[in-house]
Coordinates of C-alpha atoms and ligand atoms in Angstrom, one line a residue:
M1 CA 23.8 13.6 38.4
L2 CA 27.3 13.7 36.8
E3 CA 27.7 15.4 33.4
V4 CA 31.0 15.7 31.8
R5 CA 30.7 18.1 28.9
G6 CA 33.4 18.2 26.3
I7 CA 36.4 18.1 28.6
S8 CA 40.0 18.1 27.1
V9 CA 42.9 17.2 29.4
R10 CA 46.6 17.6 28.8
Y11 CA 49.7 16.7 30.8
G12 CA 52.6 19.0 30.2
Q13 CA 53.3 19.5 26.4
G14 CA 52.2 16.0 25.5
A15 CA 49.3 14.9 23.3
P16 CA 45.9 15.5 24.8
A17 CA 44.9 12.6 27.2
L18 CA 41.2 13.5 26.8
R19 CA 39.7 15.0 23.7
S20 CA 36.3 16.8 24.0
L21 CA 34.9 14.0 26.1
H22 CA 31.1 13.8 26.9
L23 CA 29.7 11.5 29.5
R24 CA 26.8 11.1 31.9
A25 CA 26.4 9.0 35.0
G26 CA 22.9 8.8 36.3
P27 CA 21.8 8.6 40.0
G28 CA 21.6 5.1 41.4
Q29 CA 23.1 3.7 38.2
V30 CA 26.4 1.9 37.4
T31 CA 28.1 3.6 34.4
A32 CA 31.0 1.7 32.9
V33 CA 33.9 3.2 30.8
V34 CA 36.0 0.6 29.1
G35 CA 39.2 0.9 27.2
G36 CA 42.8 -0.3 26.8
N37 CA 46.0 1.0 28.3
G38 CA 46.4 4.8 28.0
A39 CA 42.9 5.4 26.7
G40 CA 42.4 8.0 29.3
K41 CA 40.3 6.2 31.8
S42 CA 42.3 7.2 35.0
T43 CA 42.6 10.8 33.6
L44 CA 38.8 11.0 33.4
M45 CA 38.5 9.8 37.1
K46 CA 41.2 12.2 38.2
A47 CA 39.5 15.1 36.5
V48 CA 36.1 14.2 38.1
S49 CA 37.6 13.8 41.6
G50 CA 39.7 17.0 41.5
V51 CA 43.1 15.3 41.9
L52 CA 44.2 16.0 38.3
P53 CA 46.4 19.1 39.1
F54 CA 48.4 17.0 41.6
D55 CA 49.3 14.7 38.9
G56 CA 50.5 17.5 36.5
G57 CA 47.3 17.5 34.4
R58 CA 45.1 20.3 33.3
L59 CA 41.7 20.9 32.1
E60 CA 41.9 22.8 28.7
G61 CA 38.3 23.0 28.1
G62 CA 34.8 21.8 28.8
E63 CA 33.0 21.6 32.2
I64 CA 32.0 19.0 34.7
L65 CA 28.6 19.3 36.4
F66 CA 27.4 17.5 39.6
D67 CA 23.7 17.9 40.2
G68 CA 23.7 20.6 37.7
R69 CA 26.4 22.7 39.3
P70 CA 30.0 23.2 37.9
V71 CA 32.5 21.4 40.0
H72 CA 35.6 21.3 37.7
G73 CA 37.3 24.1 39.7
L74 CA 37.0 22.3 43.0
G75 CA 39.6 20.4 44.9
P76 CA 39.3 16.8 46.2
T77 CA 38.2 17.7 49.7
A78 CA 35.4 19.9 48.5
L79 CA 34.3 17.2 46.1
V80 CA 34.2 14.5 48.7
R81 CA 32.0 16.9 50.7
R82 CA 29.7 17.3 47.7
G83 CA 29.5 13.4 47.5
I84 CA 32.1 12.2 45.1
A85 CA 34.6 9.6 46.3
H86 CA 37.5 8.2 44.3
V87 CA 39.0 4.8 44.6
P88 CA 42.2 5.1 42.6
E89 CA 44.0 2.6 40.5
G90 CA 46.2 0.2 42.3
R91 CA 44.3 -0.2 45.5
R92 CA 46.5 2.3 47.5
V93 CA 45.8 1.2 51.0
F94 CA 47.9 2.3 53.9
A95 CA 50.0 -0.9 54.3
D96 CA 51.1 -0.3 57.8
L97 CA 47.7 0.8 59.2
T98 CA 45.1 -1.8 60.3
V99 CA 42.0 -2.4 58.3
E100 CA 40.0 -0.2 60.7
E101 CA 42.5 2.6 60.6
N102 CA 42.3 2.5 56.8
L103 CA 38.6 2.8 57.0
R104 CA 38.7 5.6 59.4
A105 CA 41.0 7.5 57.1
G106 CA 38.2 7.4 54.4
A107 CA 35.6 9.1 56.7
S108 CA 35.5 12.8 56.1
T109 CA 36.7 14.6 59.2
A110 CA 33.4 16.5 59.8
R111 CA 31.5 13.2 60.3
K112 CA 30.6 12.2 63.8
D113 CA 28.9 8.9 63.0
V114 CA 32.0 7.0 61.9
R115 CA 31.0 4.0 63.9
A116 CA 27.8 3.6 62.0
S117 CA 29.7 3.8 58.7
L118 CA 32.2 1.2 60.0
D119 CA 29.5 -1.2 60.9
E120 CA 27.9 -0.7 57.5
A121 CA 31.3 -1.4 55.9
Y122 CA 31.8 -4.6 57.9
G123 CA 28.2 -5.6 57.0
M124 CA 29.0 -5.3 53.4
F125 CA 32.6 -6.8 53.6
E126 CA 32.6 -9.7 56.1
V127 CA 36.3 -10.3 55.5
L128 CA 37.1 -6.9 56.6
A129 CA 35.2 -7.4 59.8
E130 CA 37.1 -10.5 60.7
R131 CA 40.5 -8.8 60.1
R132 CA 39.7 -5.4 61.4
R133 CA 42.7 -5.3 63.6
Q134 CA 45.2 -6.7 61.1
R135 CA 47.6 -4.5 59.1
A136 CA 46.4 -4.0 55.5
V137 CA 49.8 -5.4 54.2
L138 CA 48.7 -8.9 55.4
L139 CA 45.6 -8.9 53.2
S140 CA 45.4 -10.6 49.8
G141 CA 45.2 -8.5 46.7
G142 CA 41.4 -9.0 46.5
E143 CA 41.1 -8.2 50.2
Q144 CA 43.0 -4.9 49.7
Q145 CA 40.8 -4.0 46.8
M146 CA 37.7 -4.6 49.0
L147 CA 39.4 -2.4 51.6
A148 CA 40.0 0.4 49.2
I149 CA 36.3 0.3 48.1
A150 CA 35.1 0.2 51.6
R151 CA 37.3 3.1 52.5
G152 CA 35.8 5.0 49.6
L153 CA 32.3 4.3 50.9
M154 CA 33.2 5.7 54.4
S155 CA 32.5 9.2 53.3
R156 CA 29.0 8.1 52.2
P157 CA 29.3 9.3 48.7
R158 CA 26.5 9.6 46.3
L159 CA 28.8 8.8 43.4
L160 CA 31.6 6.3 43.8
L161 CA 34.5 6.4 41.2
L162 CA 36.2 3.0 40.8
D163 CA 39.4 2.8 38.8
E164 CA 40.1 -0.7 37.5
P165 CA 39.0 -2.5 40.7
S166 CA 39.6 -5.9 38.9
L167 CA 43.2 -5.2 38.0
G168 CA 45.4 -8.3 38.6
L169 CA 42.8 -10.2 40.5
A170 CA 41.7 -13.9 39.9
P171 CA 38.5 -14.4 38.0
K172 CA 36.6 -15.5 41.2
V173 CA 37.6 -12.4 43.0
V174 CA 36.7 -10.2 39.9
E175 CA 33.2 -11.9 40.0
R176 CA 33.0 -10.9 43.7
I177 CA 34.0 -7.3 42.9
G178 CA 31.2 -7.3 40.3
E179 CA 28.7 -8.4 42.9
I180 CA 29.9 -5.8 45.2
I181 CA 29.3 -3.1 42.6
S182 CA 25.8 -4.3 42.3
V183 CA 25.3 -4.2 46.1
I184 CA 26.6 -0.6 46.2
R185 CA 24.2 0.4 43.5
G186 CA 21.4 -1.4 45.5
S187 CA 22.3 0.8 48.5
G188 CA 21.5 3.9 46.4
T189 CA 25.1 5.0 45.5
A190 CA 25.9 5.6 41.9
V191 CA 29.0 4.0 40.5
L192 CA 31.3 5.2 37.7
V193 CA 33.7 2.3 37.0
V194 CA 36.5 2.3 34.5
E195 CA 37.9 -1.0 33.4
Q196 CA 40.0 -2.9 30.9
N197 CA 38.0 -5.8 31.9
A198 CA 35.0 -5.0 29.7
A199 CA 33.2 -8.3 30.3
M200 CA 32.9 -7.6 34.1
A201 CA 32.1 -3.9 33.7
L202 CA 29.5 -4.3 31.0
A203 CA 28.0 -7.2 32.9
V204 CA 27.3 -5.0 36.0
A205 CA 26.6 -1.6 34.3
D206 CA 23.5 0.1 33.2
D207 CA 25.2 2.3 30.6
G208 CA 28.6 2.2 29.1
Y209 CA 31.2 4.0 27.1
V210 CA 34.1 2.8 25.0
L211 CA 37.1 5.1 25.2
E212 CA 40.0 5.1 22.7
Q213 CA 42.8 7.6 22.6
G214 CA 41.0 10.1 24.9
R215 CA 37.8 9.9 22.8
V216 CA 34.4 8.2 23.4
V217 CA 34.0 6.0 20.3
L218 CA 30.8 4.1 21.3
S219 CA 28.2 4.6 23.9
G220 CA 24.9 3.1 24.7
T221 CA 23.3 0.9 27.4
A222 CA 25.5 -1.9 28.6
A223 CA 23.2 -4.4 26.9
E224 CA 23.5 -2.6 23.6
L225 CA 27.3 -2.5 23.9
R226 CA 27.4 -6.2 24.9
A227 CA 25.4 -7.1 21.8
T228 CA 27.6 -5.1 19.4
D229 CA 29.6 -7.7 17.4
E230 CA 32.5 -5.3 17.4
V231 CA 32.7 -4.9 21.2
Q232 CA 32.4 -8.6 21.5
Q233 CA 35.2 -9.2 19.2
L234 CA 37.5 -6.5 20.4
Y235 CA 36.8 -6.3 24.1
L236 CA 34.9 -9.4 25.1
G237 CA 37.5 -12.0 24.2
G238 CA 39.0 -11.1 20.9
S239 CA 41.7 -8.5 20.5
G240 CA 41.9 -5.5 18.3
S241 CA 43.5 -2.1 17.9
A242 CA 42.2 1.3 18.5
E243 CA 42.2 2.0 14.8
E244 CA 39.9 -1.1 14.2
L245 CA 37.5 0.3 16.8
L246 CA 37.5 3.7 15.3
R247 CA 36.8 2.1 11.9
F248 CA 33.8 0.1 12.9
A249 CA 32.3 2.7 15.3
D250 CA 30.4 4.5 12.5
R251 CA 28.6 1.4 11.4
A252 CA 27.8 -0.2 14.8
P253 CA 24.0 -0.3 14.5
L254 CA 23.2 -0.2 18.2
A255 CA 25.8 2.3 19.3
R256 CA 25.0 5.9 19.8
W257 CA 27.8 8.5 19.3
S258 CA 28.4 10.9 22.0
A259 CA 27.7 14.5 21.2
Ligands
ATP1 N1 51.0 12.2 35.3 C1 51.1 12.0 33.9 N2 52.1 12.8 33.3 C2 52.1 12.7 31.9 N3 51.4 11.9 31.1 C3 50.3 11.2 31.7 C4 50.2 11.2 33.2 N4 49.2 10.4 33.5 C5 48.7 9.8 32.3 N5 49.4 10.3 31.2 C6 49.2 10.0 29.8 O1 47.9 10.3 29.5 C7 47.3 9.3 28.6 C8 46.1 8.6 29.3 O2 46.6 7.9 30.6 P1 45.6 7.3 31.6 O3 46.4 6.9 32.7 O4 44.4 8.2 31.8 O5 45.1 5.9 30.8 P2 44.3 4.7 31.3 O6 43.2 4.4 30.3 O7 44.0 4.8 32.7 O8 45.4 3.6 31.1 P3 45.7 2.3 32.0 O9 44.7 1.2 31.6 O10 47.1 1.8 31.7 O11 45.5 2.6 33.4 C9 48.5 8.3 28.4 O12 49.1 8.6 27.2 C10 49.5 8.6 29.6 O13 50.8 8.2 29.2
MG2 MG1 44.5 3.8 34.4

């Protein structure tokens, strides 16, 4: 479904934010990309959703295919129409609009069956149904994140991009976000989720990638990654530097290097 082939991205004259990055996200699957601050996770999402140029970034090489067709030259509106929706980092809801107005803003303009999508969103997120007439600013952080995810689903995407949905949320709410990701997959929408919270992301994902300094250093099924000692140590409780990860990557028995 989504195939990222060797993309490199740079902002201004700085060091590359992504270096020849390869990644696949399969239909109906959850694909997780985990990595620390500045690893390039949001840059990857912005490249796939077409907003990168608005942020001063540029693709310096490689290509992005969706259903086998190149999409890297397209803008965000065209990509939404193709079936890719992006829920950016930091749950940017419209604070002064109501829950329902936020959701309507996520429906693509050509759609006539907004009502049906609203009903679906309210079915999936009960708390949003209860508070549909309240301004988004009154919601808790977790509820705002759910609103941001629900708004992303309003365009009925085939691939939903989630940028750090668990950021700053309490453990119970993070667990709920994980459940929601599973429900979204169950409804047939593929999810590409980037997270610093590797435990959550690798718990719900089918496949995963570990990103460090703009490069994929490990990839495999989520189960393989979870079973890797080094991922456990560095991402699932312990702490560690990018250099350590790069050092162990070539001897991690269950991990596959990306092309
Ligand atoms: N708009 C921008 N202009 C210049 N440099 C940027 C811009 N956005 C990101 N970068 C740089 O690109 C690199 C990757 O950043 P990115 O935001 O993709 O990382 P991230 O993995 O999402 O990190 P975080 O976990 O903090 O969100 C970093 O070195 C960052 O400083
Ligand atoms: Mg980020």
